[in-house]
Short mmCIF file of C-alpha atoms in Angstrom, two decimals:
data_model
loop_
_atom_site.label_atom_id
_atom_site.label_comp_id
_atom_site.label_asym_id
_atom_site.label_seq_id
_atom_site.Cartn_x
_atom_site.Cartn_y
_atom_site.Cartn_z
CA MET A 1 -15.59 -5.53 -27.97
CA THR A 2 -13.10 -7.98 -29.51
CA LYS A 3 -14.18 -11.44 -30.61
CA VAL A 4 -11.76 -14.36 -30.33
CA ALA A 5 -11.89 -18.04 -31.13
CA VAL A 6 -11.73 -19.08 -27.47
CA ASN A 7 -15.19 -19.69 -25.99
CA ALA A 8 -15.58 -18.00 -22.62
CA GLY A 9 -18.18 -20.53 -21.60
CA GLU A 10 -15.94 -23.58 -22.00
CA GLU A 11 -12.46 -22.63 -20.86
CA ALA A 12 -11.25 -23.23 -17.30
CA VAL A 13 -10.54 -20.14 -15.20
CA HIS A 14 -7.59 -20.13 -12.81
CA ILE A 15 -6.23 -17.13 -10.91
CA VAL A 16 -2.62 -16.75 -9.75
CA ILE A 17 -2.02 -14.45 -6.79
CA ILE A 18 1.56 -13.30 -6.24
CA GLY A 19 2.27 -12.71 -2.54
CA ALA A 20 0.73 -13.82 0.76
CA GLY A 21 0.75 -10.45 2.49
CA LEU A 22 -2.49 -8.73 3.39
CA ALA A 23 -3.25 -7.78 -0.23
CA GLY A 24 -2.93 -11.38 -1.40
CA ILE A 25 -4.89 -12.72 1.56
CA ALA A 26 -7.63 -10.11 1.09
CA THR A 27 -7.88 -10.96 -2.62
CA ALA A 28 -8.25 -14.66 -1.86
CA ILE A 29 -10.91 -14.05 0.81
CA ALA A 30 -12.87 -11.78 -1.55
CA LEU A 31 -12.79 -14.42 -4.29
CA LYS A 32 -14.15 -17.05 -1.90
CA LYS A 33 -16.72 -14.96 -0.03
CA GLN A 34 -17.99 -12.55 -2.65
CA LEU A 35 -17.62 -14.51 -5.89
CA HIS A 36 -17.81 -18.03 -4.38
CA PHE A 37 -14.77 -18.85 -6.49
CA ASP A 38 -11.92 -21.03 -5.25
CA ASP A 39 -9.85 -21.95 -8.31
CA PHE A 40 -6.87 -19.81 -7.33
CA THR A 41 -3.33 -20.27 -6.02
CA ILE A 42 -1.27 -17.93 -3.85
CA TYR A 43 2.48 -18.14 -4.51
CA GLU A 44 4.67 -16.80 -1.71
CA ARG A 45 8.45 -16.78 -1.94
CA GLN A 46 8.86 -16.72 1.84
CA ALA A 47 8.09 -19.60 4.21
CA SER A 48 5.08 -17.97 5.84
CA VAL A 49 2.32 -15.42 5.38
CA GLY A 50 2.61 -11.76 6.30
CA GLY A 51 4.55 -10.06 3.52
CA VAL A 52 6.39 -7.00 4.78
CA TRP A 53 5.24 -7.77 8.32
CA GLN A 54 6.74 -11.23 8.16
CA GLU A 55 10.07 -10.00 6.80
CA ASN A 56 10.53 -6.92 9.01
CA THR A 57 11.21 -8.08 12.56
CA TYR A 58 13.55 -5.38 13.82
CA PRO A 59 13.18 -4.10 17.41
CA GLY A 60 10.31 -1.62 17.71
CA CYS A 61 8.80 -2.55 14.33
CA GLY A 62 5.15 -1.54 14.07
CA SER A 63 2.55 0.36 12.08
CA ASP A 64 2.27 4.14 12.06
CA VAL A 65 -1.43 3.77 11.16
CA PRO A 66 -3.90 2.85 13.95
CA GLY A 67 -4.59 -0.89 13.98
CA HIS A 68 -8.36 -0.59 13.65
CA TRP A 69 -7.85 1.18 10.33
CA TYR A 70 -4.91 -1.01 9.32
CA SER A 71 -7.19 -4.04 9.02
CA LEU A 72 -9.81 -5.30 6.61
CA SER A 73 -13.25 -3.75 7.00
CA ASN A 74 -14.91 -7.18 6.93
CA GLU A 75 -12.28 -8.74 9.20
CA LEU A 76 -12.08 -6.23 12.05
CA ASN A 77 -10.04 -7.21 15.07
CA PRO A 78 -11.45 -6.27 18.51
CA ARG A 79 -8.32 -7.54 20.25
CA TRP A 80 -5.74 -4.95 19.16
CA SER A 81 -3.72 -4.17 22.27
CA ALA A 82 -3.13 -0.49 21.53
CA LEU A 83 -3.84 2.33 19.07
CA TYR A 84 -0.59 1.65 17.18
CA VAL A 85 0.19 -2.04 16.99
CA SER A 86 3.44 -3.92 16.75
CA GLN A 87 4.76 -6.19 14.03
CA PRO A 88 4.04 -9.45 15.89
CA GLU A 89 0.39 -8.48 16.38
CA ILE A 90 -0.05 -7.50 12.73
CA ARG A 91 1.57 -10.66 11.48
CA ASP A 92 -0.59 -12.77 13.84
CA TYR A 93 -3.69 -10.98 12.50
CA TYR A 94 -2.71 -11.95 8.94
CA LEU A 95 -2.06 -15.54 9.99
CA ASP A 96 -5.38 -15.73 11.82
CA ILE A 97 -7.56 -14.64 8.89
CA TRP A 98 -5.50 -16.75 6.46
CA THR A 99 -6.14 -19.80 8.67
CA ARG A 100 -9.82 -19.10 9.38
CA HIS A 101 -10.64 -18.80 5.68
CA GLY A 102 -8.92 -22.04 4.74
CA LEU A 103 -6.28 -20.47 2.53
CA ALA A 104 -3.58 -23.02 3.42
CA ALA A 105 -4.99 -25.32 0.75
CA HIS A 106 -4.51 -22.55 -1.83
CA THR A 107 -1.02 -21.37 -0.81
CA VAL A 108 2.39 -22.56 -2.00
CA PHE A 109 5.32 -21.31 0.09
CA GLY A 110 8.91 -21.01 -1.07
CA ALA A 111 7.62 -20.38 -4.57
CA GLU A 112 8.48 -17.29 -6.61
CA VAL A 113 6.67 -16.31 -9.79
CA VAL A 114 9.46 -15.35 -12.19
CA SER A 115 7.55 -14.78 -15.43
CA ALA A 116 4.07 -14.38 -16.84
CA GLU A 117 3.48 -14.07 -20.59
CA TRP A 118 0.10 -13.28 -22.10
CA ASP A 119 -1.12 -15.63 -24.83
CA SER A 120 -3.62 -13.62 -26.88
CA ALA A 121 -4.89 -16.65 -28.79
CA ALA A 122 -5.67 -18.63 -25.63
CA GLN A 123 -6.54 -15.50 -23.60
CA GLN A 124 -4.43 -16.55 -20.62
CA TYR A 125 -1.03 -16.11 -19.00
CA ASP A 126 1.73 -18.71 -19.22
CA VAL A 127 3.21 -18.48 -15.74
CA GLU A 128 6.57 -19.80 -14.59
CA ILE A 129 7.28 -20.46 -10.91
CA GLU A 130 10.61 -21.22 -9.26
CA HIS A 131 10.55 -23.36 -6.12
CA GLY A 132 12.88 -22.73 -3.21
CA ALA A 133 16.47 -23.77 -2.93
CA THR A 134 16.09 -26.48 -5.57
CA ARG A 135 15.41 -23.84 -8.24
CA ALA A 136 13.00 -26.30 -9.83
CA ARG A 137 10.73 -24.62 -12.38
CA GLU A 138 7.01 -25.18 -12.80
CA ARG A 139 4.83 -23.88 -15.61
CA ARG A 140 1.10 -23.36 -15.48
CA THR A 141 -1.59 -21.23 -17.06
CA ALA A 142 -3.82 -18.60 -15.48
CA ARG A 143 -6.66 -16.53 -16.85
CA VAL A 144 -5.91 -13.78 -14.30
CA VAL A 145 -2.71 -12.74 -12.50
CA VAL A 146 -2.90 -10.59 -9.36
CA TRP A 147 0.33 -8.84 -8.35
CA ALA A 148 -0.14 -8.49 -4.56
CA ALA A 149 3.45 -8.38 -3.33
CA GLY A 150 3.22 -4.79 -2.07
CA GLY A 151 5.70 -1.94 -2.28
CA PHE A 152 8.13 -2.70 0.53
CA HIS A 153 9.94 -5.92 -0.28
CA ALA A 154 13.07 -4.66 -2.08
CA PRO A 155 15.49 -3.26 0.56
CA VAL A 156 17.80 -0.44 -0.51
CA PHE A 157 21.53 -0.74 0.08
CA PRO A 158 22.66 2.70 -1.12
CA GLU A 159 24.66 2.42 -4.32
CA ASP A 160 26.87 5.29 -3.25
CA VAL A 161 28.15 3.39 -0.17
CA PRO A 162 30.43 0.72 -1.67
CA GLY A 163 32.68 -1.75 0.10
CA VAL A 164 30.13 -3.50 2.32
CA ALA A 165 31.82 -6.88 1.76
CA GLN A 166 35.09 -5.52 3.24
CA PHE A 167 33.63 -4.87 6.69
CA LYS A 168 34.97 -7.31 9.31
CA GLY A 169 31.86 -7.23 11.48
CA PRO A 170 28.22 -8.07 10.86
CA VAL A 171 26.28 -5.84 8.46
CA TRP A 172 22.62 -6.07 7.52
CA HIS A 173 19.50 -4.19 6.44
CA SER A 174 16.73 -3.53 8.96
CA ALA A 175 14.33 -5.55 6.78
CA ARG A 176 16.59 -8.59 7.27
CA TRP A 177 17.30 -8.22 10.98
CA ARG A 178 20.10 -10.35 12.43
CA HIS A 179 18.60 -11.64 15.67
CA ASP A 180 21.66 -13.84 16.14
CA VAL A 181 23.91 -10.81 16.66
CA GLU A 182 24.27 -9.57 20.25
CA LEU A 183 24.65 -5.78 20.28
CA LYS A 184 25.51 -5.47 23.96
CA GLY A 185 28.81 -3.68 24.44
CA LYS A 186 29.15 -2.88 20.73
CA ARG A 187 29.52 0.33 18.76
CA VAL A 188 26.79 0.21 16.12
CA GLY A 189 26.58 2.38 13.02
CA VAL A 190 23.04 3.00 11.80
CA VAL A 191 22.81 4.35 8.24
CA GLY A 192 19.57 6.25 7.62
CA ASN A 193 16.99 8.07 9.72
CA GLY A 194 13.68 7.21 8.06
CA CYS A 195 10.71 5.40 9.56
CA SER A 196 12.46 2.08 10.22
CA ALA A 197 15.57 3.59 11.82
CA ALA A 198 13.40 5.92 13.89
CA GLN A 199 11.72 2.83 15.35
CA PHE A 200 14.72 0.66 16.11
CA VAL A 201 17.28 3.31 17.23
CA PRO A 202 15.35 4.07 20.46
CA ARG A 203 15.03 0.35 21.16
CA ILE A 204 18.62 -0.76 20.64
CA SER A 205 19.93 2.31 22.51
CA GLU A 206 17.91 1.45 25.65
CA ASP A 207 20.94 -0.61 26.65
CA PRO A 208 23.52 2.01 27.73
CA SER A 209 26.34 -0.35 26.74
CA VAL A 210 25.28 -0.09 23.09
CA GLU A 211 26.78 2.99 21.45
CA VAL A 212 24.73 4.10 18.44
CA VAL A 213 26.19 6.37 15.78
CA ASN A 214 23.39 7.39 13.43
CA PHE A 215 24.65 8.48 9.99
CA VAL A 216 22.08 10.75 8.37
CA ARG A 217 21.83 12.70 5.13
CA SER A 218 18.78 14.90 5.55
CA PRO A 219 16.42 15.89 8.36
CA GLN A 220 12.90 14.51 8.71
CA TRP A 221 9.55 15.87 9.85
CA TYR A 222 8.00 14.24 12.92
CA ILE A 223 4.52 14.19 14.39
CA PRO A 224 3.60 13.02 17.89
CA ARG A 225 2.79 9.36 18.41
CA THR A 226 -0.08 9.54 20.86
CA GLN A 227 -0.03 5.92 21.96
CA TYR A 228 -2.42 4.28 24.41
CA LYS A 229 -3.44 0.75 25.29
CA TYR A 230 -7.04 -0.40 25.10
CA PRO A 231 -8.54 -1.49 28.42
CA GLU A 232 -10.28 -4.84 28.61
CA TRP A 233 -13.73 -3.23 28.77
CA ALA A 234 -13.07 -1.45 25.45
CA LYS A 235 -11.98 -4.70 23.78
CA TRP A 236 -15.15 -6.35 25.14
CA MET A 237 -17.31 -3.59 23.65
CA PHE A 238 -15.50 -3.84 20.31
CA ALA A 239 -16.22 -7.58 20.27
CA HIS A 240 -19.79 -7.68 21.59
CA VAL A 241 -21.61 -4.36 21.11
CA PRO A 242 -22.88 -4.00 17.54
CA LEU A 243 -21.48 -1.12 15.45
CA VAL A 244 -19.15 0.21 18.17
CA MET A 245 -15.98 -1.01 16.44
CA TRP A 246 -17.29 0.13 13.03
CA ALA A 247 -18.04 3.59 14.40
CA TYR A 248 -14.61 3.78 16.04
CA ARG A 249 -12.90 2.77 12.81
CA ALA A 250 -14.92 5.38 10.88
CA TYR A 251 -13.87 8.02 13.40
CA ILE A 252 -10.19 7.11 12.99
CA MET A 253 -10.55 7.22 9.21
CA ALA A 254 -12.23 10.64 9.21
CA ARG A 255 -9.67 12.05 11.63
CA ASN A 256 -6.74 10.82 9.53
CA ASP A 257 -8.13 11.53 6.07
CA LYS A 258 -8.55 15.23 6.77
CA ASN A 259 -4.78 15.40 7.23
CA TYR A 260 -4.51 15.33 3.45
CA LEU A 261 -5.02 19.10 3.55
CA ILE A 262 -1.45 19.40 4.87
CA PHE A 263 -0.10 17.97 1.61
CA ARG A 264 -2.34 19.68 -0.90
CA ASN A 265 -0.35 22.86 -1.44
CA ALA A 266 3.10 23.71 -0.12
CA ASP A 267 2.17 27.38 0.22
CA SER A 268 -1.22 26.97 1.88
CA ALA A 269 -1.99 28.36 5.30
CA ILE A 270 -2.66 24.83 6.62
CA THR A 271 0.73 23.58 5.41
CA LYS A 272 2.47 26.57 6.98
CA LEU A 273 0.64 25.98 10.26
CA ALA A 274 1.61 22.29 10.19
CA ARG A 275 5.23 23.28 9.59
CA THR A 276 5.13 25.61 12.57
CA GLU A 277 3.65 22.95 14.86
CA MET A 278 6.07 20.24 13.72
CA THR A 279 8.98 22.62 14.25
CA LYS A 280 7.76 23.23 17.80
CA TYR A 281 7.54 19.49 18.36
CA ILE A 282 11.14 18.95 17.26
CA LYS A 283 12.36 21.76 19.49
CA MET A 284 10.41 20.44 22.46
CA ASN A 285 11.75 16.89 22.18
CA ALA A 286 15.25 17.00 20.65
CA PRO A 287 18.48 18.33 22.21
CA LYS A 288 18.82 22.08 21.69
CA GLU A 289 22.19 21.82 19.97
CA LEU A 290 20.62 19.68 17.23
CA HIS A 291 17.63 21.89 16.41
CA GLU A 292 19.20 23.68 13.46
CA GLN A 293 20.24 20.41 11.81
CA LEU A 294 17.04 18.51 12.56
CA ILE A 295 14.53 20.99 11.14
CA PRO A 296 14.00 20.34 7.38
CA ASP A 297 13.95 23.08 4.74
CA TYR A 298 11.29 21.27 2.67
CA PRO A 299 7.53 21.26 3.37
CA PRO A 300 6.04 18.57 5.64
CA GLY A 301 4.94 15.50 3.70
CA CYS A 302 7.38 15.92 0.82
CA LYS A 303 9.03 12.85 2.29
CA ARG A 304 7.15 10.39 4.43
CA LEU A 305 6.23 11.87 7.81
CA ILE A 306 7.54 10.00 10.84
CA VAL A 307 5.06 9.24 13.62
CA ASP A 308 7.72 9.70 16.29
CA PRO A 309 8.34 6.49 18.27
CA SER A 310 10.50 8.46 20.78
CA TYR A 311 13.37 8.82 18.30
CA LEU A 312 13.85 12.51 19.12
CA ALA A 313 13.85 11.77 22.85
CA SER A 314 16.48 9.05 22.35
CA LEU A 315 18.89 11.68 21.00
CA HIS A 316 19.28 12.92 24.60
CA ARG A 317 20.96 9.62 25.54
CA PRO A 318 24.73 9.84 25.97
CA ASN A 319 25.17 6.64 23.94
CA VAL A 320 23.39 8.07 20.85
CA SER A 321 24.99 10.52 18.42
CA LEU A 322 24.26 11.87 14.95
CA ASN A 323 26.82 12.13 12.17
CA TRP A 324 25.88 14.33 9.21
CA THR A 325 29.12 13.91 7.24
CA PRO A 326 28.53 12.03 3.94
CA ILE A 327 29.80 8.45 3.84
CA ASP A 328 32.39 7.64 1.20
CA HIS A 329 32.64 3.88 1.58
CA VAL A 330 32.76 0.95 3.97
CA VAL A 331 36.17 -0.20 5.14
CA GLU A 332 37.29 -3.19 7.18
CA GLU A 333 37.04 -1.40 10.52
CA GLY A 334 33.98 0.81 9.90
CA LEU A 335 32.84 3.70 7.71
CA ARG A 336 35.15 6.06 5.84
CA LEU A 337 33.67 9.56 5.54
CA ARG A 338 34.25 11.94 2.66
CA THR A 339 36.42 14.06 4.94
CA GLY A 340 38.83 11.12 5.14
CA GLU A 341 37.88 10.31 8.72
CA THR A 342 37.24 6.67 9.59
CA VAL A 343 34.57 5.89 12.18
CA PRO A 344 35.38 2.51 13.80
CA LEU A 345 32.34 0.26 14.29
CA ASP A 346 31.53 -3.26 15.49
CA ALA A 347 28.31 -3.60 13.46
CA ILE A 348 26.55 -1.68 10.67
CA ILE A 349 22.78 -1.59 10.17
CA PHE A 350 21.23 -0.05 7.06
CA GLY A 351 17.89 1.57 7.80
CA THR A 352 17.66 2.91 4.27
CA GLY A 353 14.16 1.85 3.32
CA PHE A 354 12.92 0.20 0.15
CA HIS A 355 13.18 0.63 -3.58
CA LEU A 356 9.60 1.21 -4.73
CA ALA A 357 10.46 1.18 -8.42
CA SER A 358 11.83 -2.36 -8.06
CA SER A 359 8.72 -3.33 -6.13
CA PHE A 360 6.51 -2.35 -9.05
CA ALA A 361 8.78 -4.02 -11.61
CA PRO A 362 11.07 -6.48 -9.82
CA PRO A 363 13.96 -7.68 -11.97
CA ARG A 364 13.21 -11.33 -11.13
CA LEU A 365 9.63 -11.07 -12.42
CA GLN A 366 9.17 -10.50 -16.13
CA ILE A 367 5.57 -9.86 -17.20
CA LYS A 368 4.87 -9.71 -20.93
CA GLY A 369 1.64 -8.36 -22.36
CA THR A 370 0.44 -7.88 -25.91
CA GLU A 371 3.13 -5.34 -26.89
CA GLY A 372 6.17 -6.04 -24.71
CA THR A 373 7.16 -6.33 -21.07
CA LEU A 374 5.89 -4.33 -18.14
CA THR A 375 9.42 -3.03 -17.52
CA GLU A 376 9.60 -1.73 -21.09
CA TYR A 377 6.18 -0.10 -20.80
CA TRP A 378 7.16 1.79 -17.66
CA GLU A 379 10.57 2.76 -19.00
CA LYS A 380 8.77 4.25 -22.00
CA HIS A 381 6.60 6.37 -19.71
CA GLY A 382 9.28 7.47 -17.23
CA GLY A 383 8.31 5.21 -14.34
CA GLY A 384 5.40 3.23 -12.97
CA ARG A 385 2.06 4.16 -14.51
CA ALA A 386 -1.33 2.48 -14.27
CA TYR A 387 -5.06 3.06 -14.41
CA LEU A 388 -6.34 3.51 -10.82
CA GLY A 389 -3.06 1.98 -9.66
CA LEU A 390 -4.62 -1.34 -10.58
CA ALA A 391 -4.35 -2.19 -14.28
CA VAL A 392 -2.05 -1.37 -17.20
CA PRO A 393 -2.88 -1.02 -20.92
CA THR A 394 -1.76 -3.94 -23.12
CA PHE A 395 -1.65 -6.24 -20.07
CA PRO A 396 -5.05 -7.95 -20.03
CA ASN A 397 -6.20 -9.51 -16.77
CA LEU A 398 -3.15 -8.28 -14.86
CA PHE A 399 -4.19 -6.52 -11.67
CA MET A 400 -1.92 -4.84 -9.13
CA MET A 401 -2.91 -4.26 -5.54
CA LEU A 402 -1.45 -0.92 -4.44
CA GLY A 403 0.22 -0.27 -7.78
CA PRO A 404 1.54 3.08 -9.10
CA ASN A 405 0.02 6.27 -7.65
CA SER A 406 -2.37 4.54 -5.29
CA ALA A 407 -0.79 5.06 -1.85
CA GLY A 408 -1.56 8.11 0.26
CA GLY A 409 1.02 9.91 2.33
CA HIS A 410 -1.31 10.11 5.29
CA ALA A 411 -3.71 7.18 5.33
CA SER A 412 -4.17 3.41 5.53
CA VAL A 413 -3.06 1.50 2.45
CA VAL A 414 -5.45 -1.25 3.51
CA PHE A 415 -8.41 1.01 2.72
CA VAL A 416 -6.93 1.72 -0.72
CA GLU A 417 -6.40 -1.99 -1.37
CA GLU A 418 -10.00 -2.74 -0.40
CA THR A 419 -11.22 -0.05 -2.79
CA GLN A 420 -9.14 -1.58 -5.57
CA LEU A 421 -10.46 -5.02 -4.64
CA GLY A 422 -14.04 -3.82 -5.05
CA HIS A 423 -13.20 -2.54 -8.53
CA PHE A 424 -11.28 -5.72 -9.38
CA LEU A 425 -14.13 -8.01 -8.35
CA GLN A 426 -16.52 -6.25 -10.71
CA LEU A 427 -14.06 -6.75 -13.56
CA ILE A 428 -13.42 -10.43 -13.00
CA ARG A 429 -16.98 -11.43 -12.06
CA PRO A 430 -17.89 -11.94 -15.76
CA ILE A 431 -14.58 -13.77 -16.24
CA VAL A 432 -15.12 -16.32 -13.46
CA GLN A 433 -18.75 -16.66 -14.61
CA ARG A 434 -17.35 -17.45 -18.10
CA LYS A 435 -19.18 -14.55 -19.72
CA ALA A 436 -16.00 -12.70 -20.77
CA LEU A 437 -12.33 -13.53 -21.32
CA SER A 438 -10.28 -10.45 -20.51
CA PHE A 439 -10.28 -6.78 -19.54
CA ALA A 440 -7.50 -4.23 -20.05
CA PRO A 441 -7.67 -0.46 -19.56
CA ARG A 442 -7.52 1.62 -22.69
CA GLU A 443 -4.42 3.69 -23.30
CA GLU A 444 -6.40 6.91 -23.78
CA ALA A 445 -8.20 6.40 -20.46
CA THR A 446 -4.89 5.74 -18.71
CA VAL A 447 -3.29 8.83 -20.26
CA LYS A 448 -6.23 11.00 -19.17
CA TYR A 449 -6.22 9.60 -15.63
CA ASN A 450 -2.47 10.03 -15.17
CA ALA A 451 -2.53 13.57 -16.59
CA TRP A 452 -5.09 14.40 -13.91
CA LEU A 453 -2.89 12.77 -11.25
CA GLN A 454 0.24 14.64 -12.27
CA SER A 455 -1.56 17.99 -12.51
CA ARG A 456 -2.66 17.59 -8.88
CA LEU A 457 0.77 16.37 -7.80
CA ALA A 458 2.39 19.43 -9.40
CA ARG A 459 0.57 21.63 -6.87
CA SER A 460 1.27 19.38 -3.89
CA VAL A 461 4.14 19.12 -1.42
CA TRP A 462 5.32 15.81 -2.91
CA ASN A 463 7.15 17.43 -5.82
CA TYR A 464 9.23 19.77 -3.67
CA CYS A 465 12.08 17.41 -2.77
CA SER A 466 13.86 14.21 -3.69
CA SER A 467 12.20 11.08 -2.32
CA TYR A 468 11.51 7.44 -3.05
CA TYR A 469 8.06 8.53 -4.24
CA ARG A 470 9.67 9.72 -7.47
CA ALA A 471 11.44 8.08 -10.41
CA SER A 472 14.92 8.89 -11.77
CA GLY A 473 16.70 8.72 -8.44
CA GLY A 474 14.11 10.74 -6.58
CA GLN A 475 13.95 13.66 -9.01
CA GLY A 476 11.56 12.43 -11.71
CA ARG A 477 7.85 11.83 -12.02
CA ASN A 478 5.99 10.90 -8.85
CA PHE A 479 4.83 7.32 -9.41
CA ALA A 480 3.80 6.39 -5.85
CA ILE A 481 1.36 8.89 -4.35
CA PHE A 482 -2.34 9.36 -4.99
CA PRO A 483 -2.81 13.14 -4.63
CA GLY A 484 -5.98 13.26 -2.61
CA PRO A 485 -7.85 11.91 0.39
CA VAL A 486 -8.61 8.20 0.29
CA THR A 487 -12.31 9.04 0.19
CA LEU A 488 -11.67 10.70 -3.19
CA PHE A 489 -9.93 7.55 -4.42
CA TRP A 490 -12.95 5.54 -3.27
CA LEU A 491 -15.31 7.84 -5.17
CA ILE A 492 -13.26 7.49 -8.35
CA ALA A 493 -12.52 3.77 -8.18
CA ARG A 494 -15.54 2.22 -6.47
CA ASN A 495 -17.26 1.35 -9.76
CA PRO A 496 -15.71 0.70 -13.19
CA GLU A 497 -16.22 3.08 -16.09
CA TRP A 498 -16.76 0.26 -18.57
CA GLY A 499 -15.95 2.49 -21.52
CA ASP A 500 -12.40 2.80 -20.17
CA TYR A 501 -11.75 -0.91 -20.74
CA ASP A 502 -11.13 -3.07 -23.78
CA VAL A 503 -13.09 -6.30 -23.41
CA VAL A 504 -12.39 -9.56 -25.23
CA GLY A 505 -14.93 -12.35 -25.57
CA GLY A 506 -17.57 -10.49 -23.61
CA GLU A 507 -20.47 -10.57 -26.04
CA ARG A 508 -22.72 -12.48 -23.64
CA TRP A 509 -21.77 -10.22 -20.75
CA ALA A 510 -22.44 -7.12 -22.87
CA ARG A 511 -25.87 -8.42 -23.91
CA GLU A 512 -26.79 -9.12 -20.30
CA ARG A 513 -25.62 -5.66 -19.23
CA ARG A 514 -27.73 -4.04 -21.96
CA ALA A 515 -30.72 -6.13 -20.91
CA LYS A 516 -30.29 -5.17 -17.26
CA ARG A 517 -29.96 -1.50 -18.17
CA ALA A 518 -33.11 -1.72 -20.27
CA ALA A 519 -34.96 -3.49 -17.45
CA ARG A 520 -33.88 -0.84 -14.95
CA LEU A 521 -34.97 1.89 -17.35
CA ILE A 522 -38.37 0.25 -17.78
CA VAL A 523 -38.82 -0.14 -14.03
CA LEU A 524 -37.81 3.46 -13.40
CA SER A 525 -40.13 4.65 -16.17
CA VAL A 526 -43.06 2.70 -14.76
CA LEU A 527 -42.34 3.98 -11.26
CA GLY A 528 -42.15 7.52 -12.65
CA LEU A 529 -45.50 7.12 -14.40
CA LEU A 530 -47.11 5.68 -11.27
CA LEU A 531 -45.66 8.48 -9.16
CA GLY A 532 -46.94 11.06 -11.64
CA LEU A 533 -50.37 9.45 -11.68
CA ALA A 534 -50.45 9.38 -7.90
CA VAL A 535 -49.58 13.08 -7.77
CA ILE A 536 -52.34 13.90 -10.28
CA LEU A 537 -54.92 11.86 -8.38
CA PHE A 538 -53.84 13.28 -5.05
CA THR A 539 -54.02 16.85 -6.40
CA ALA A 540 -57.45 16.22 -7.91
CA GLY A 541 -58.68 14.74 -4.63
CA VAL A 542 -57.43 17.72 -2.64
CA LYS A 543 -59.10 20.15 -5.04
CA GLY A 544 -62.40 18.21 -4.80
CA HIS A 545 -62.25 18.13 -1.05
CA VAL A 546 -61.62 21.88 -0.87
CA HIS A 547 -64.48 22.51 -3.29
CA ASN A 548 -66.89 20.49 -1.13
CA ILE A 549 -66.10 22.28 2.13
CA LEU A 550 -66.10 25.78 0.76
CA PRO A 551 -69.48 27.61 0.59
#
């Protein structure tokens, strides 16, 4: 426990939340409802709420996690139209709960947090915000900073495909969809075959006049997308019959969380069975002449699994083709391949995903703690590293929703964020109550936790191939995945291990905790004595009764 000159009981407490996606919205709602605290501001660089679901508007965009599990447990939505919901529905859900909880008064749009520097003497962050096109800068202080921007806001334009500016036609990333471009009658080159491309390729190729040439580097594993719409009677039950929607959500969670067993060990019988079944699925749905190229040589889950939105079926269309030849560069008329061949195109769409490393440490945002910047800290440790994916040593009162090694490869990130939120609220409760000034995880606790993570990852499928889950261009340490079911993460993170944190200015809070522990111990001791006395008296009574009735 560190003492400082600042008095926790006198200083104002303000919280800055970076991002108005679901993580930022959920954080704000939790502050208002659970802590009855409203001195916070959400800064969102876009013009509206929704985060990744506001930015990604490509045709076919939607979640590959069932909607009832891809929503907050205390803000369930009985009106989801189907098992897997589309981007407009998800974004409307965000907007609805943001509006209902009065968060407009706390949100500043077109505002990007560009720096946050910890002042140890004042026990607060000096935060700098840049506003919109004017580039006007604002400075303010915050006791707590919550990084809630998520992991999918930095689109990847592959560095090994130069020359984009030379192309004569329109070119864009799927996360920045050009709705002003008419694709009818055009030859479209799609670079990439991950989750985003798998969603929009079937949609844009529905028009037979649109010729799609999909340039791919490596095959993917697919699982069936068993989609169905909810009838009106089911929506009515979700809305009006107590516990039905909760039970349904719990069923979906249990069904999905057991799928972690597929990823646990690349050589396990379950993983081999999953590989066999996924291979059958590819062969059943894709053209026969593509089977050999489409079936991966790495274990399922090493890269993100694709919940197939009819991508494989779309490969049967005469206006869809795959090109496996590596791209050398973009030229004026199309794409030049490494063989020297030029593929003429009218438009190019990059479906090449996101740069997770930049999401955890975006170049525009510089966060400085007690011993340097966050970027420097992670460079020192070979990539993103945190305690419970939430907090980082030497960065007091900085909390990350869905930070390093917190996402699962099989489950809802919303559940993970809610688990982190529960942990976070327990940490900042004494701060907003002015009983403590700051919390930061200890380095030794973070080292121990991450050693445990990496030992589990070493035995999992996630270290068997190059992917955006890993640092150093896809070959280094896995900084994205939590190697276990989300129920395990909940068990680990639901309550803080207070000894794992350095606390500043928390003398009052510590005294109260000791008093509460002592009170609980006294109550339990008294209850134990009463229970023991009751047992003794009951035993004596039974013996006396038996003695009286026996001759």
